[in-house]
XYZ file of C-alpha atoms in Angstrom:
441
model
C 79.348 111.485 79.611
C 82.801 109.268 79.587
C 84.995 107.087 80.324
C 86.312 107.451 83.560
C 90.757 106.970 82.898
C 90.787 104.891 85.930
C 88.973 101.836 85.293
C 89.961 98.399 85.069
C 88.342 94.679 84.526
C 88.868 91.837 85.395
C 88.363 88.012 84.521
C 85.879 86.728 88.471
C 87.735 83.288 87.970
C 85.024 82.523 90.742
C 82.170 82.260 88.886
C 83.457 83.240 85.006
C 79.667 84.352 84.658
C 80.749 87.335 85.677
C 84.428 90.232 85.736
C 85.306 92.688 88.402
C 85.345 96.280 88.121
C 87.497 98.765 89.412
C 87.565 102.511 89.066
C 91.059 103.565 91.223
C 89.685 106.980 91.784
C 86.249 106.215 93.805
C 87.307 103.048 95.034
C 84.222 100.709 93.789
C 84.814 97.451 92.815
C 82.023 95.514 91.771
C 80.566 92.286 90.296
C 78.857 92.604 87.358
C 76.714 90.433 84.678
C 80.160 89.535 81.358
C 76.373 91.500 79.877
C 76.004 94.688 81.154
C 80.379 94.523 81.107
C 79.955 94.252 77.515
C 76.984 96.806 77.256
C 79.437 99.583 78.593
C 82.336 98.061 76.198
C 79.927 98.816 73.103
C 79.470 102.738 75.349
C 83.999 102.769 75.361
C 84.331 102.121 71.776
C 81.753 103.706 70.323
C 79.475 104.858 72.890
C 76.037 103.452 72.112
C 73.888 104.486 74.018
C 73.751 102.229 77.368
C 69.834 100.472 76.789
C 70.381 99.007 81.500
C 68.940 102.352 82.645
C 69.899 101.321 85.863
C 74.019 99.814 84.838
C 73.859 102.931 83.959
C 72.750 104.620 87.055
C 75.546 102.326 88.105
C 78.046 103.195 86.694
C 77.325 107.077 87.505
C 77.835 106.660 91.009
C 80.575 104.218 90.367
C 82.876 106.722 88.754
C 83.288 104.946 86.064
C 80.718 107.382 84.069
C 82.418 110.637 84.196
C 80.706 113.892 83.431
C 82.627 115.605 79.951
C 82.702 118.793 82.285
C 85.560 116.796 85.381
C 89.008 116.457 84.531
C 90.086 113.099 87.008
C 93.871 114.603 86.387
C 92.940 118.365 87.740
C 90.846 117.400 91.138
C 94.296 114.536 91.819
C 96.272 116.819 91.193
C 94.638 120.024 92.707
C 93.671 117.566 96.230
C 96.929 116.242 96.072
C 98.369 119.961 96.836
C 96.232 120.685 99.180
C 97.006 117.763 100.768
C 100.990 119.041 100.867
C 100.807 122.664 101.984
C 97.411 121.763 104.382
C 98.723 123.748 107.479
C 96.209 122.089 109.482
C 98.679 118.759 110.363
C 101.992 119.136 111.930
C 103.926 115.150 111.712
C 106.953 115.085 113.377
C 108.587 111.668 112.911
C 111.885 112.490 115.674
C 115.039 109.999 116.529
C 115.462 111.205 120.864
C 119.470 109.125 120.454
C 120.964 107.429 117.320
C 122.043 105.509 120.021
C 120.840 102.011 119.378
C 121.691 98.055 122.030
C 121.041 95.977 118.712
C 122.849 96.276 114.864
C 120.013 94.405 112.617
C 121.702 92.589 109.835
C 120.092 95.300 106.623
C 120.212 98.335 108.819
C 120.133 101.290 106.431
C 121.532 103.733 110.003
C 124.240 101.364 110.203
C 127.399 103.218 108.077
C 125.433 107.043 109.840
C 125.130 105.713 113.069
C 126.372 108.259 115.948
C 126.183 107.797 119.085
C 124.727 110.802 120.290
C 121.492 111.930 122.240
C 119.239 114.565 121.672
C 119.962 117.852 123.790
C 118.097 120.242 125.235
C 118.999 123.088 123.688
C 117.265 120.772 120.477
C 114.506 119.478 121.935
C 113.837 123.645 123.424
C 113.075 123.754 119.898
C 111.600 121.579 119.006
C 109.355 122.465 121.761
C 109.131 125.940 119.936
C 108.879 124.892 116.629
C 105.590 122.876 117.582
C 104.129 126.433 119.440
C 105.204 128.464 116.350
C 102.678 125.877 114.317
C 99.981 125.749 117.291
C 97.943 127.960 115.593
C 96.976 126.760 112.812
C 97.098 123.008 113.643
C 93.594 120.032 114.229
C 95.379 117.009 114.696
C 99.614 117.001 115.541
C 101.163 113.811 116.040
C 104.102 112.094 117.302
C 106.550 109.194 116.205
C 108.904 108.220 118.482
C 111.794 107.037 116.372
C 115.645 106.566 116.828
C 118.502 104.720 117.518
C 115.939 103.037 119.765
C 114.661 105.180 120.968
C 113.105 103.555 124.401
C 117.148 104.772 125.977
C 116.497 107.729 125.768
C 112.156 107.193 127.752
C 113.029 110.182 129.895
C 113.630 113.161 126.309
C 110.203 111.199 124.985
C 108.352 111.736 128.555
C 109.535 115.035 129.060
C 109.073 115.906 125.782
C 105.769 114.792 125.724
C 104.747 115.904 128.437
C 105.123 119.975 126.566
C 103.427 118.416 123.334
C 99.898 117.762 125.069
C 100.409 121.262 126.990
C 100.421 122.479 123.689
C 97.350 120.934 122.057
C 95.369 121.866 125.594
C 96.220 125.450 125.466
C 95.371 125.042 121.445
C 92.055 122.593 121.409
C 94.529 120.371 119.187
C 94.298 116.782 118.803
C 97.474 114.781 120.280
C 98.043 111.138 119.350
C 101.765 109.134 119.271
C 103.289 106.057 117.758
C 107.219 103.885 118.257
C 108.793 102.466 116.437
C 111.440 99.871 119.102
C 112.658 96.700 118.840
C 110.488 95.760 122.347
C 113.702 94.802 123.791
C 112.958 97.544 126.483
C 109.763 97.133 126.353
C 108.183 95.710 129.538
C 105.082 97.069 131.604
C 106.065 99.962 133.475
C 107.370 101.552 129.685
C 104.656 101.046 128.284
C 101.959 102.502 130.853
C 104.196 105.286 131.475
C 104.461 105.560 127.229
C 99.777 104.921 128.299
C 100.240 108.002 130.079
C 101.510 110.402 127.090
C 99.273 109.072 124.943
C 101.344 106.477 122.791
C 98.226 104.272 121.424
C 100.420 102.376 118.759
C 103.191 100.037 118.938
C 106.397 98.780 116.074
C 108.016 95.493 116.482
C 110.094 93.456 114.589
C 110.017 89.953 114.528
C 112.032 88.156 111.528
C 110.654 84.001 112.459
C 112.197 81.354 114.597
C 114.800 82.565 117.476
C 117.496 81.194 114.876
C 116.868 83.552 112.438
C 115.373 86.639 114.363
C 118.878 86.390 116.456
C 121.211 86.268 113.198
C 119.160 89.245 110.896
C 118.523 91.380 115.137
C 121.715 90.915 116.963
C 122.066 92.849 120.123
C 125.215 95.510 119.692
C 126.978 92.514 122.081
C 125.970 89.908 118.970
C 124.256 88.604 121.339
C 120.084 86.736 121.107
C 117.202 88.946 121.120
C 114.706 86.853 120.342
C 113.906 84.685 123.568
C 114.021 88.968 125.373
C 111.684 90.677 122.829
C 108.583 87.519 122.677
C 108.572 87.434 126.401
C 107.921 91.066 126.300
C 105.551 90.655 124.243
C 103.313 89.018 126.068
C 104.289 90.335 129.523
C 102.508 93.085 128.015
C 99.336 92.347 125.831
C 97.022 92.966 128.887
C 97.593 96.767 128.947
C 99.801 97.548 125.585
C 97.457 98.941 122.936
C 98.195 97.900 119.841
C 101.539 96.615 118.876
C 102.509 96.397 114.763
C 104.178 93.636 114.457
C 106.589 93.726 111.531
C 108.746 91.071 109.475
C 110.863 92.084 107.804
C 110.237 89.579 104.905
C 114.057 88.822 102.938
C 114.888 85.918 100.894
C 117.032 84.884 104.482
C 113.295 83.828 105.362
C 110.562 84.668 103.308
C 109.558 80.524 103.656
C 109.736 80.557 107.611
C 107.070 84.123 107.778
C 104.164 82.622 108.369
C 105.463 80.970 111.975
C 105.031 84.303 113.863
C 101.722 84.404 112.698
C 100.821 81.430 114.345
C 103.358 82.126 117.504
C 100.963 85.551 118.216
C 98.035 82.260 117.642
C 99.096 80.404 119.695
C 100.103 82.494 122.565
C 97.017 84.001 122.536
C 98.171 88.130 121.192
C 95.685 88.293 118.464
C 93.254 90.953 119.680
C 96.760 93.301 120.543
C 99.590 92.030 117.995
C 98.759 92.318 114.408
C 102.088 90.241 112.606
C 103.049 92.290 108.910
C 105.667 90.646 106.416
C 107.494 94.503 105.624
C 109.714 94.533 102.135
C 113.918 95.310 102.468
C 115.177 97.423 100.441
C 118.230 97.577 99.490
C 119.564 101.691 99.050
C 122.296 100.856 95.931
C 124.449 98.924 94.079
C 126.941 99.317 97.042
C 123.442 97.749 100.185
C 125.524 94.806 101.559
C 122.129 93.834 101.425
C 120.624 93.797 98.199
C 121.375 89.852 97.849
C 118.225 89.366 100.855
C 116.169 91.127 99.482
C 112.787 89.843 97.287
C 111.853 91.646 94.304
C 108.396 93.258 94.116
C 106.471 89.693 93.220
C 108.420 87.977 95.796
C 107.457 90.175 98.126
C 104.130 90.215 96.655
C 103.625 86.249 96.363
C 104.723 86.135 99.588
C 102.057 88.277 101.245
C 99.029 86.898 98.984
C 100.304 83.813 101.044
C 99.830 84.335 103.675
C 96.737 86.859 103.070
C 95.117 83.396 102.206
C 96.693 80.939 104.411
C 95.025 79.914 107.769
C 96.297 82.826 109.995
C 94.897 85.307 107.507
C 92.457 86.220 110.159
C 95.679 88.006 111.560
C 96.299 90.550 109.680
C 94.459 93.881 108.946
C 92.715 93.717 105.775
C 95.657 96.436 104.677
C 95.913 95.356 101.116
C 92.850 97.267 99.879
C 93.630 99.627 98.650
C 92.685 103.223 99.482
C 92.784 107.411 98.985
C 95.871 108.614 97.826
C 96.824 112.469 98.027
C 100.673 112.144 99.246
C 102.358 108.955 99.349
C 103.606 109.633 102.652
C 105.216 112.245 104.857
C 107.893 112.833 102.946
C 106.351 114.750 99.926
C 104.384 116.589 102.211
C 104.959 120.320 103.371
C 104.295 119.872 107.102
C 106.336 116.688 108.112
C 109.827 116.738 109.321
C 112.689 113.505 110.556
C 114.244 115.074 112.799
C 117.928 113.414 113.779
C 119.500 113.780 117.228
C 121.376 116.706 116.927
C 117.803 118.837 114.955
C 118.931 117.776 111.629
C 115.803 118.095 109.266
C 114.689 115.666 106.445
C 111.982 114.249 104.892
C 112.578 110.972 104.973
C 113.524 108.676 107.448
C 115.819 107.018 104.994
C 117.595 109.900 104.668
C 118.228 110.571 108.679
C 122.103 110.583 109.481
C 123.181 111.908 105.529
C 123.862 115.083 106.731
C 123.715 116.020 102.877
C 119.717 115.524 102.821
C 118.706 117.393 105.489
C 116.606 120.385 104.865
C 117.999 121.889 107.866
C 118.334 122.243 110.946
C 115.797 122.419 114.539
C 118.134 125.122 115.858
C 118.201 126.651 113.011
C 115.872 127.197 110.391
C 114.536 125.129 107.336
C 116.730 125.026 104.980
C 114.163 125.819 101.393
C 117.061 123.729 99.286
C 117.415 121.131 96.187
C 116.545 117.545 98.632
C 113.744 119.766 99.901
C 111.573 120.622 97.248
C 113.045 117.873 94.735
C 110.113 115.417 97.587
C 107.213 118.749 97.746
C 107.717 119.677 93.927
C 107.055 116.526 93.034
C 104.459 116.166 90.485
C 103.382 112.960 89.914
C 100.411 114.462 87.453
C 102.894 115.981 85.483
C 105.292 112.491 85.644
C 105.025 111.370 82.135
C 105.832 107.394 83.759
C 103.168 108.094 85.818
C 100.677 110.036 84.027
C 98.893 108.212 82.142
C 98.581 105.382 84.695
C 94.769 103.269 85.470
C 96.904 102.800 89.500
C 97.464 107.094 89.678
C 95.012 107.813 92.265
C 96.101 105.447 94.045
C 100.256 105.558 93.444
C 100.535 109.198 92.644
C 104.143 108.387 91.913
C 105.172 105.747 94.583
C 108.133 106.517 97.389
C 109.409 109.478 97.549
C 112.405 108.603 98.411
C 113.424 105.655 95.716
C 112.472 108.944 93.397
C 114.310 111.461 95.092
C 117.224 108.660 94.878
C 117.223 107.207 91.210
C 116.533 103.265 93.376
C 114.169 101.271 91.154
C 110.934 99.667 92.107
C 109.232 102.826 93.880
C 105.987 101.990 92.500
C 102.465 100.939 94.567
C 102.484 96.621 94.487
C 99.501 98.322 92.534
C 100.503 99.062 89.257
C 101.620 94.826 89.370
C 99.712 93.134 91.015
C 95.899 95.357 91.816
C 94.182 92.481 89.700
C 95.221 90.064 92.523
C 94.711 91.763 95.647
C 90.663 93.051 93.951
C 89.834 89.294 93.401
C 90.835 88.358 96.910
C 88.742 91.236 98.051
C 86.240 90.198 96.032
C 86.019 86.947 97.546
C 86.327 87.601 100.900
C 83.110 89.852 100.519
C 81.188 87.335 98.792
C 82.181 84.756 101.663
C 80.832 87.292 104.593
C 77.665 87.339 102.321
C 77.281 84.772 102.848
C 78.596 83.844 106.541
C 76.112 86.270 106.911
C 72.743 84.806 105.388
C 73.177 81.526 106.945
C 73.295 83.779 110.017
C 70.029 84.998 109.119
C 68.228 82.286 108.534
C 69.849 80.254 111.830
C 67.571 82.546 113.433
């Protein structure tokens, strides 16, 4: 037996006689008496046999101790390659139009915005591409993007119907999501999108009216807050689910709680799930750089919301999950398609034609940009190879790595302890409540 490379041990302030043990490969989390932790630490240092057989078995089950023959890095690399090059799933992010009715101050597309709507020829090329992939597929997902995708609802409908038909003929599971600013969202639009298998929406509110209207105005400078908030209220009975993104920066970090309270006060908490999104700079000449929080500041804001009175309004996305590929950008069968048919690996690249990896009307180009995304291995990266959180990060944001931008690592690298402590406390509270309910019965 040997010790896993991905073990972490933390003090547990809620009960100093115990410690938290976490394994980033198995995702096992355990509260362990300090006396047992000492047995484990003695084994790590001297290989002195662990006398408590039950504890020894628990360590094996949790992946804290593994067989000598296991090469954890080789397994991680194998799992990443299997995921990256699998042909069983296809994911497309489609910008049916690059037109937008907003002029958000931090929009990374702002400098490359072109007024263009997808041609019929490009639409047909996308359909042919999906048809060519269909024999290999078990699942196919689309994210409708822009610009503002609802400005091209007719294209969304036309393509969706063709995608649905292809998937039915080939027994492929199909689903779609949409990233919309919410200004054109109404019951008729949602009901139409429901028939087109759109089951998840992302809408953004940046704070109360005066904050939001400054950062997300209409193209003519007008406000958008009143229309978006009323739309969300109007569609609550017909919309499947909304991830309500709050783009969080220095301009609004102290007010983001107001959006959580607005969701609760308007009876939307069954359908609308607010979360904090980090505004990121694309480089030193980016005018929004001064708005950006660093990772420490952003995590502090997230934890404040997690521990706040509106914590139950958030989906529990602060516990680590297994990462094979960090996102679609470093997966082979994921593409972003611009309105002119240009192909990209990351939607942060959209509009920057020098970062394109081909065009759907011609072909995928196996160029240096493509390879910089899909041939990277965090296991072989000296900055990542020996990191204890490698299995839940796998090199971090591919876009920031490719563009040599700072802050690419997962927030778990420096803040895992905080998130695990929150999880442990929540589990204990939940179990205590369950016991109270059992006793009451």
